[in-house]
Coordinates of C-alpha atoms in Angstrom, one line a residue:
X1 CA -19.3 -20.8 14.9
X2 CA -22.4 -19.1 15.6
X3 CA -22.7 -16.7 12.8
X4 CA -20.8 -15.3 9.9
X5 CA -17.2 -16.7 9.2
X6 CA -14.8 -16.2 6.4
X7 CA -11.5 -17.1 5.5
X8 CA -9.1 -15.2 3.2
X9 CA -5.5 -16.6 2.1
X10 CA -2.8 -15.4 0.0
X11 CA 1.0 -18.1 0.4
X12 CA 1.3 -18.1 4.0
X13 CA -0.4 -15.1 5.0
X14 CA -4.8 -15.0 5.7
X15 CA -7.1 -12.8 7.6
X16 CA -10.5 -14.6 9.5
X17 CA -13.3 -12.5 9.9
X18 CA -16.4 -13.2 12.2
X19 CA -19.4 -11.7 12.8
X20 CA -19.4 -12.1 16.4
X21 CA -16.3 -11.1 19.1
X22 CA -16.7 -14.5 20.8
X23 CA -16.2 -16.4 17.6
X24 CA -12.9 -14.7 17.1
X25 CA -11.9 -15.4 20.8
X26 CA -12.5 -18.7 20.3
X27 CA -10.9 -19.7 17.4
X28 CA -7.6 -17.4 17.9
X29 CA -6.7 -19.6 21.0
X30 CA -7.7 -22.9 19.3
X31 CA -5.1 -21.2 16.5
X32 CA -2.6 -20.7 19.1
X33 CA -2.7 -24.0 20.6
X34 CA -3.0 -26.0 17.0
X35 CA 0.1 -23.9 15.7
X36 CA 1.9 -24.9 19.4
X37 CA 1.0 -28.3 18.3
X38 CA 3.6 -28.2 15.7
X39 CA 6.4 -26.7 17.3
X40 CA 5.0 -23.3 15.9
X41 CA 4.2 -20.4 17.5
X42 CA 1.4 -16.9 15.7
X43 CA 3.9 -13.8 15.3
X44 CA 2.4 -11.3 18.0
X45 CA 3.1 -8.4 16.2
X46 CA 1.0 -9.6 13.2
X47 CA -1.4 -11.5 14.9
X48 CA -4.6 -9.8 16.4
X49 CA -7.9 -9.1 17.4
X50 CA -9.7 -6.1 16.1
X51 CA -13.3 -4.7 15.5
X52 CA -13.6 -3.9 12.2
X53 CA -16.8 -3.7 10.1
X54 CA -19.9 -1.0 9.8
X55 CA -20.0 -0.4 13.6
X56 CA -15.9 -0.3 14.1
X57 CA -16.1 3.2 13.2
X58 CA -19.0 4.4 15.8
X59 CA -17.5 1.7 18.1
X60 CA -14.5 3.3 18.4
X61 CA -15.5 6.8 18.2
X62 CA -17.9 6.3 21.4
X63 CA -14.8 5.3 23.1
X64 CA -12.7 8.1 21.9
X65 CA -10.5 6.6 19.2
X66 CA -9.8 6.0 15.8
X67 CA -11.4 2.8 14.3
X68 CA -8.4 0.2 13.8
X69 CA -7.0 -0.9 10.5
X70 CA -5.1 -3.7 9.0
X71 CA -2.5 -4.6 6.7
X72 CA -3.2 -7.4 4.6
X73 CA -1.2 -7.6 0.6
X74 CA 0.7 -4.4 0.8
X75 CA -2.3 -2.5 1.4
X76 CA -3.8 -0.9 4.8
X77 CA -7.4 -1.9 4.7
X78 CA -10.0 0.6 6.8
X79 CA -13.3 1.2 7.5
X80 CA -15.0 3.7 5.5
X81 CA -17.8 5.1 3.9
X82 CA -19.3 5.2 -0.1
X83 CA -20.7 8.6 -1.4
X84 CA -24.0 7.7 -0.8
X85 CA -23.3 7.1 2.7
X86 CA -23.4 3.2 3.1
X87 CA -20.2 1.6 4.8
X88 CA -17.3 0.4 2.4
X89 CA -13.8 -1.3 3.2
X90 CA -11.2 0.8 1.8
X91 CA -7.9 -0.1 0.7
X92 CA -4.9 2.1 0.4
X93 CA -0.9 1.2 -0.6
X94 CA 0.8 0.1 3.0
X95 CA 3.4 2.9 4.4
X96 CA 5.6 0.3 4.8
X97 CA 5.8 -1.0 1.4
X98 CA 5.7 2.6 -0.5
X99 CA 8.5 3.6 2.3
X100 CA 10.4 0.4 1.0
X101 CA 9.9 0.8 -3.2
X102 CA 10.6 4.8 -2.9
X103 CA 14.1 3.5 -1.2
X104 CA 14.7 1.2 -4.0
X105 CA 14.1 3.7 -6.5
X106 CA 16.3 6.1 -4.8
X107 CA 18.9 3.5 -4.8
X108 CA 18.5 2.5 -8.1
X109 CA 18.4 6.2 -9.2
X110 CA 21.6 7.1 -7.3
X111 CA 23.4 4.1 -9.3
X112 CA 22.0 5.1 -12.7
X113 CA 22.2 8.9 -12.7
X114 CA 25.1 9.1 -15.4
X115 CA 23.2 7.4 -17.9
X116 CA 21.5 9.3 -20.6
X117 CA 18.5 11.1 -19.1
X118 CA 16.5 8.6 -21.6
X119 CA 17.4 5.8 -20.9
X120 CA 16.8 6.6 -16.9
X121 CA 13.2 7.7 -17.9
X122 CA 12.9 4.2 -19.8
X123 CA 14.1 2.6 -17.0
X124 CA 11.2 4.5 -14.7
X125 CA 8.8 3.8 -16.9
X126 CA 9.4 0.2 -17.1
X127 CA 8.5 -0.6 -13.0
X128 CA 5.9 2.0 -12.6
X129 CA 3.4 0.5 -14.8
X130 CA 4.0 -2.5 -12.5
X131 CA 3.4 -0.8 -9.5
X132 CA 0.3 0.8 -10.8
X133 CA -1.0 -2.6 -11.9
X134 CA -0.8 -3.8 -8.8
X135 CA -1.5 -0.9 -6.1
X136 CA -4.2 1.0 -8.7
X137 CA -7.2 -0.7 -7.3
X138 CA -10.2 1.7 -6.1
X139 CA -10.1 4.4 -3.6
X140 CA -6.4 4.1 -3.5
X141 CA -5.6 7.0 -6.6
X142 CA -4.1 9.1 -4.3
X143 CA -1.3 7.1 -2.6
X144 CA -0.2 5.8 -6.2
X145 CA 0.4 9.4 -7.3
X146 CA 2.1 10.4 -4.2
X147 CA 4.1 7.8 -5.1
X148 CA 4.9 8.9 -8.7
X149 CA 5.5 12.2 -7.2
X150 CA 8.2 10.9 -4.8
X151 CA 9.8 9.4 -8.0
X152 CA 9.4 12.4 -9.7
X153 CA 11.2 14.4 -6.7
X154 CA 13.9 11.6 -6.4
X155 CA 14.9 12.1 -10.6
X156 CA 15.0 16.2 -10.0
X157 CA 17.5 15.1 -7.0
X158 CA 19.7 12.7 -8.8
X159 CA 20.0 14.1 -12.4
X160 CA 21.2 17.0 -10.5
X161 CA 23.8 15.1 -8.3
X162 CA 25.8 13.8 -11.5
X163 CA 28.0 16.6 -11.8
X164 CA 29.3 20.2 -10.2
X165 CA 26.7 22.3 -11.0
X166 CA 23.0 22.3 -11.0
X167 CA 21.9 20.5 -14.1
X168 CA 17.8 21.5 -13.9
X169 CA 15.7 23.9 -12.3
X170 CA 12.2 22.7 -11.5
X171 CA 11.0 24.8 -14.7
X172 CA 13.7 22.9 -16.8
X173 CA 12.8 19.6 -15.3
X174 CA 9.5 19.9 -16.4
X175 CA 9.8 20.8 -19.6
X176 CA 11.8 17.5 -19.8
X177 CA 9.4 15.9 -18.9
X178 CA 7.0 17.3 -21.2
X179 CA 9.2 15.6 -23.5
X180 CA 9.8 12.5 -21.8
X181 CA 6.8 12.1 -19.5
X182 CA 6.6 9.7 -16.6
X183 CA 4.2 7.2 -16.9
X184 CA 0.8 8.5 -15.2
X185 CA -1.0 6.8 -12.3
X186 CA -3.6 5.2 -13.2
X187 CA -6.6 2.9 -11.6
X188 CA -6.6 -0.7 -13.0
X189 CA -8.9 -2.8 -10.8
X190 CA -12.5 -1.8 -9.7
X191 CA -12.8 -3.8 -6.8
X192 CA -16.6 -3.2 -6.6
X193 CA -16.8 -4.1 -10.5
X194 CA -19.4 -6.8 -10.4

């Protein structure tokens, strides 16, 4: 390598960055051929090239696109800037994996909607902390209470799918959950925190 290299892994799953494109050239088809080695082969769709860094974002933008992102953990990692103007990686929750956990809530809403409204609200409260924990790192406030607002708009549906009639308005619904509140989203890990 001629300059800058760094290797991050999580199980089976890492991202190589370089500071220069020819060092990434290099050693994704020494990769490819090492992998091919052992009867292995790099899953295309995953596996890529991309300019990311402080100049992605001018990069791209003299060409006429978007800087590219990435998905690396569950989160889609971009190129950014701080509020004093110096470049930043920023991370947000993956559409992919929020798509996937608002389906299993809906599911597990839909096969627990004739319980007591408490014990459905316990039941909530029990995985969101969890997701906050792991998704409420730093810059990504937003997409965990969109989240908490799909679940929020998945209870309204599903306490008022267990019988006939309506059970709640949204003005009802609220006032129950002034009484049994949601757990809040909430940021956890400072990423910047030295």
């Amino acid at each position: 390598m001629k300059g800058y290299c760094e290797l991050v892994v999580y199980a089976d799953d890492f991202v190589v960055s370089f500071q220069h494109k020819r060092d990434a050239e290099r050693f994704y088809e020494l990769l490819k051929r090492r992998t091919g080695r052992f009867g292995l082969r790099l899953e295309e769709e995953k596996s890529r090239l991309l300019e990311f860094g402080r100049f992605a974002q001018v990069n791209a933008q003299k060409r006429g696109k978007k800087a590219e992102t990435f998905d690396f953990l569950g989160f889609t990692h971009y190129c950014s800037k701080s509020r004093s103007g110096k470049f930043r990686v920023k991370r947000k929750t993956s559409r992919k994996k929020m798509r996937k956990k608002i389906k299993e809530i809906n599911a597990l809403l839909k096969s627990i909607r004739h319980h007591k409204v408490v014990e459905i609200i316990v039941k909530l409260n029990q995985i969101l902390p969890g997701y906050f924990r792991y998704y409420g790192i730093t810059d990504n406030f937003q997409s965990i209470n969109n989240f908490r607002e799909h679940v929020r708009k998945c209870l309204f549906y599903w306490l008022n799918r267990r019988g006939q009639r309506k059970s709640y308005t949204w003005e009802g619904f609220t006032e129950l959950l002034k009484v049994y509140p949601l757990e809040k989203a909430k940021i956890h890990v400072n990423v910047y925190a030295r």
